[in-house]
Short mmCIF file of C-alpha atoms in Angstrom, two decimals:
data_model
loop_
_atom_site.label_atom_id
_atom_site.label_comp_id
_atom_site.label_asym_id
_atom_site.label_seq_id
_atom_site.Cartn_x
_atom_site.Cartn_y
_atom_site.Cartn_z
CA ASP E 1 0.00 0.00 0.00
CA ALA E 2 1.51 3.30 -1.20
CA GLY E 3 5.02 1.83 -0.92
CA ILE E 4 5.10 1.44 2.83
CA THR E 5 6.15 -1.70 4.67
CA GLN E 6 6.15 -2.45 8.36
CA SER E 7 8.19 -5.19 9.97
CA PRO E 8 7.65 -7.39 11.77
CA ARG E 9 3.89 -7.77 11.31
CA HIS E 10 3.51 -9.68 14.56
CA LYS E 11 5.71 -9.91 17.60
CA VAL E 12 5.39 -11.44 21.05
CA THR E 13 7.97 -10.53 23.63
CA GLU E 14 8.48 -10.32 27.37
CA THR E 15 8.33 -7.37 29.72
CA GLY E 16 11.64 -5.61 30.04
CA THR E 17 13.06 -6.58 26.66
CA PRO E 18 13.93 -4.02 23.98
CA VAL E 19 11.81 -4.01 20.84
CA THR E 20 12.39 -2.24 17.52
CA LEU E 21 9.77 -1.85 14.85
CA ARG E 22 10.72 -0.81 11.35
CA CYS E 23 8.86 1.29 8.81
CA HIS E 24 10.21 1.39 5.28
CA GLN E 25 8.91 3.57 2.44
CA THR E 26 9.69 3.71 -1.24
CA GLU E 27 7.83 6.99 -1.91
CA ASN E 28 10.58 9.40 -0.83
CA HIS E 29 8.04 11.22 1.34
CA ARG E 30 9.28 13.78 3.82
CA TYR E 31 6.99 12.96 6.72
CA MET E 32 6.79 9.69 8.63
CA TYR E 33 4.70 8.88 11.69
CA TRP E 34 4.27 6.21 14.30
CA TYR E 35 0.86 5.65 15.90
CA ARG E 36 -0.56 3.14 18.30
CA GLN E 37 -4.15 1.96 18.09
CA ASP E 38 -5.99 0.72 21.16
CA PRO E 39 -9.68 -0.02 21.71
CA GLY E 40 -11.53 3.07 22.84
CA HIS E 41 -8.65 5.40 22.00
CA GLY E 42 -8.47 5.40 18.23
CA LEU E 43 -5.07 6.22 16.83
CA ARG E 44 -2.65 8.18 18.96
CA LEU E 45 0.55 9.72 17.65
CA ILE E 46 3.74 8.49 19.29
CA HIS E 47 6.46 10.27 17.32
CA TYR E 48 6.82 11.74 13.89
CA SER E 49 9.63 12.79 11.59
CA TYR E 50 9.83 15.74 9.22
CA GLY E 51 13.15 14.81 7.68
CA VAL E 52 16.30 12.79 8.14
CA LYS E 53 17.37 13.08 11.77
CA ASP E 54 14.43 15.44 12.43
CA THR E 55 11.91 13.98 14.81
CA ASP E 56 9.47 15.21 17.42
CA LYS E 57 7.21 13.83 20.09
CA GLY E 58 3.56 13.09 19.73
CA GLU E 59 0.78 12.63 22.24
CA VAL E 60 1.99 9.37 23.80
CA SER E 61 5.78 9.40 23.46
CA ASP E 62 6.79 8.24 26.95
CA GLY E 63 8.63 4.91 26.79
CA TYR E 64 9.32 5.21 23.05
CA SER E 65 12.21 6.53 20.99
CA VAL E 66 12.62 6.88 17.25
CA SER E 67 15.36 7.30 14.71
CA ARG E 68 15.47 8.27 11.09
CA SER E 69 18.95 7.98 9.61
CA LYS E 70 17.74 7.89 6.01
CA THR E 71 14.64 9.05 4.19
CA GLU E 72 13.16 5.61 3.68
CA ASP E 73 13.41 4.17 7.20
CA PHE E 74 11.78 5.21 10.46
CA LEU E 75 12.46 3.03 13.50
CA LEU E 76 10.41 2.88 16.66
CA THR E 77 12.13 1.49 19.75
CA LEU E 78 10.70 0.40 23.05
CA GLU E 79 13.77 0.44 25.27
CA SER E 80 12.20 -1.74 27.96
CA ALA E 81 8.81 -3.04 26.92
CA THR E 82 5.91 -2.97 29.37
CA SER E 83 2.54 -4.68 29.19
CA SER E 84 0.86 -1.30 28.66
CA GLN E 85 2.67 -1.07 25.34
CA THR E 86 0.78 -4.07 23.98
CA SER E 87 -0.96 -2.56 20.99
CA VAL E 88 -1.20 -2.39 17.24
CA TYR E 89 1.39 0.01 15.85
CA PHE E 90 0.91 1.81 12.56
CA CYS E 91 3.41 3.70 10.50
CA ALA E 92 2.25 6.39 8.10
CA ILE E 93 3.93 8.56 5.49
CA SER E 94 2.96 11.73 3.72
CA GLY E 95 4.27 14.35 1.39
CA THR E 96 3.94 18.06 2.13
CA ASN E 97 0.25 19.00 2.47
CA GLN E 98 -0.77 15.50 1.45
CA PRO E 99 -2.92 12.90 3.24
CA GLN E 100 -1.22 10.19 5.19
CA HIS E 101 -0.78 6.70 3.81
CA PHE E 102 -0.66 3.88 6.31
CA GLY E 103 1.09 0.57 6.56
CA ASP E 104 -0.82 -2.53 7.61
CA GLY E 105 0.36 -2.42 11.18
CA THR E 106 2.44 -4.43 13.63
CA ARG E 107 0.60 -6.36 16.31
CA LEU E 108 2.81 -6.31 19.40
CA SER E 109 2.08 -8.40 22.48
CA ILE E 110 4.14 -7.93 25.63
CA LEU E 111 3.72 -10.68 28.18
CA SER Q 1 -6.84 13.41 24.22
CA GLN Q 2 -8.95 13.01 21.11
CA GLN Q 3 -9.76 16.06 19.07
CA GLY Q 4 -12.48 14.32 17.09
CA GLU Q 5 -15.30 12.23 18.45
CA GLU Q 6 -17.37 10.14 16.07
CA ASP Q 7 -20.99 9.33 16.51
CA PRO Q 8 -22.38 6.73 16.52
CA GLN Q 9 -19.71 4.34 17.76
CA ALA Q 10 -21.32 1.54 15.77
CA LEU Q 11 -23.84 1.43 12.95
CA SER Q 12 -25.51 -1.52 11.24
CA ILE Q 13 -27.50 -1.06 8.04
CA GLN Q 14 -28.83 -3.05 5.13
CA GLU Q 15 -27.08 -2.99 1.78
CA GLY Q 16 -28.45 -0.20 -0.37
CA GLU Q 17 -29.26 2.09 2.55
CA ASN Q 18 -27.38 5.30 3.28
CA ALA Q 19 -24.97 5.53 6.21
CA THR Q 20 -24.29 8.76 8.05
CA MET Q 21 -21.48 9.25 10.53
CA ASN Q 22 -20.75 12.38 12.49
CA CYS Q 23 -17.59 13.90 13.89
CA SER Q 24 -17.36 16.66 16.45
CA TYR Q 25 -14.15 18.42 17.36
CA LYS Q 26 -13.05 20.94 19.93
CA THR Q 27 -10.64 23.50 18.49
CA SER Q 28 -10.37 25.44 15.25
CA ILE Q 29 -9.11 23.44 12.30
CA ASN Q 30 -7.42 23.99 8.96
CA ASN Q 31 -8.96 20.90 7.44
CA LEU Q 32 -10.76 17.70 8.33
CA GLN Q 33 -10.16 14.32 6.79
CA TRP Q 34 -12.04 11.04 6.76
CA TYR Q 35 -10.30 7.68 6.69
CA ARG Q 36 -11.55 4.12 6.38
CA GLN Q 37 -10.01 1.09 8.07
CA ASN Q 38 -10.85 -2.43 7.03
CA SER Q 39 -10.36 -5.11 9.65
CA GLY Q 40 -6.69 -5.94 10.12
CA ARG Q 41 -5.49 -3.25 7.74
CA GLY Q 42 -4.14 0.27 7.90
CA LEU Q 43 -6.20 3.40 7.39
CA VAL Q 44 -7.03 4.57 3.89
CA HIS Q 45 -7.65 8.22 3.14
CA LEU Q 46 -11.11 8.94 1.74
CA ILE Q 47 -11.60 12.66 1.50
CA LEU Q 48 -10.34 15.99 2.82
CA ILE Q 49 -12.44 19.09 3.36
CA ARG Q 50 -10.88 22.45 4.11
CA SER Q 51 -12.17 24.83 6.72
CA ASN Q 52 -13.48 27.24 4.06
CA GLU Q 53 -15.51 24.50 2.34
CA ARG Q 54 -18.98 23.42 3.41
CA GLU Q 55 -19.54 20.32 1.33
CA LYS Q 56 -17.50 17.96 -0.78
CA HIS Q 57 -18.34 14.91 -2.86
CA SER Q 58 -16.32 11.94 -3.99
CA GLY Q 59 -18.20 9.14 -5.70
CA ARG Q 60 -20.75 7.81 -3.18
CA LEU Q 61 -19.24 9.90 -0.39
CA ARG Q 62 -20.55 13.25 0.72
CA VAL Q 63 -18.84 15.20 3.47
CA THR Q 64 -20.16 18.32 5.12
CA LEU Q 65 -18.38 20.66 7.48
CA ASP Q 66 -19.94 23.15 9.86
CA THR Q 67 -17.16 25.12 11.50
CA SER Q 68 -19.61 27.11 13.62
CA LYS Q 69 -20.76 23.87 15.24
CA LYS Q 70 -17.33 22.24 15.01
CA SER Q 71 -18.81 19.21 13.35
CA SER Q 72 -18.61 17.18 10.17
CA SER Q 73 -20.64 14.39 8.69
CA LEU Q 74 -19.78 11.61 6.27
CA LEU Q 75 -22.59 10.20 4.18
CA ILE Q 76 -22.14 7.00 2.23
CA THR Q 77 -24.96 6.54 -0.24
CA ALA Q 78 -26.25 3.22 -1.56
CA SER Q 79 -24.02 1.27 0.80
CA ARG Q 80 -22.42 -2.02 -0.17
CA ALA Q 81 -21.15 -4.92 1.90
CA ALA Q 82 -17.63 -3.83 0.94
CA ASP Q 83 -18.21 -0.57 2.84
CA THR Q 84 -18.10 -2.54 6.09
CA ALA Q 85 -15.21 -0.94 7.97
CA SER Q 86 -14.37 1.56 10.68
CA TYR Q 87 -14.42 5.21 9.72
CA PHE Q 88 -12.31 7.88 11.40
CA CYS Q 89 -12.24 11.62 11.19
CA ALA Q 90 -8.93 13.40 11.56
CA THR Q 91 -8.42 17.05 12.26
CA ASP Q 92 -5.42 19.23 11.54
CA SER Q 93 -5.44 22.18 13.89
CA THR Q 94 -1.88 23.41 13.79
CA GLY Q 95 -0.65 22.93 10.25
CA GLY Q 96 3.09 22.83 10.27
CA TYR Q 97 4.22 19.22 10.27
CA GLN Q 98 0.86 17.89 9.29
CA LYS Q 99 0.05 16.50 12.65
CA VAL Q 100 -3.48 15.28 12.70
CA THR Q 101 -5.55 13.99 15.56
CA PHE Q 102 -7.82 11.02 14.97
CA GLY Q 103 -11.18 10.34 16.53
CA THR Q 104 -12.17 7.01 18.02
CA GLY Q 105 -14.09 5.90 14.94
CA THR Q 106 -17.46 4.60 13.84
CA LYS Q 107 -17.72 0.91 13.11
CA LEU Q 108 -20.04 0.39 10.14
CA GLN Q 109 -21.53 -2.96 9.26
CA VAL Q 110 -23.39 -3.28 5.97
CA ILE Q 111 -25.52 -6.40 5.87
CA PRO Q 112 -25.94 -7.99 2.43
#
């Protein structure tokens, strides 16, 4: 979908372990976003990027870090996963003043 | 906190009927967007309406925006089973880096 790939698609891990999710795009879009989707909360923005090495926090950034070392990749890291971070994570991309295009999500379970 | 709140939370209709979903928001916006999410998939952009527009059409979709009431509605005419999905409004209140805030969604079921 719109040249955006998330990996892995599913992951189960234990509390306290580090987790990295990858978002890869082939559209050369400037903006990339990480959201989490939970029942009753809709989508909430975790972090976003407006260029290589340019990132900023979203609404629910605590416990998450991101990196963007090249245009096509945006990584989301949970340094020490907690059960409250069990969620479905979506990456999105967009060009300037363009709608966002979403990946198909990563289902993350933290036991 | 959610900027947009959709109403109803869930809607079940027969194929061929029209479906109307509403979105209310709290602060001034530059534009409002509607997205669709099929089960197990990412969101797909449907339509964008700017704050200076009152109505917009795209195929079987009709979106209205009332900035005085801070509300929008999405009408899907002649619904099909394939329209079964969750629908989200998203508001852009600050411009800049295109940060949008999504509502909690309306889950639409179209019964064949």
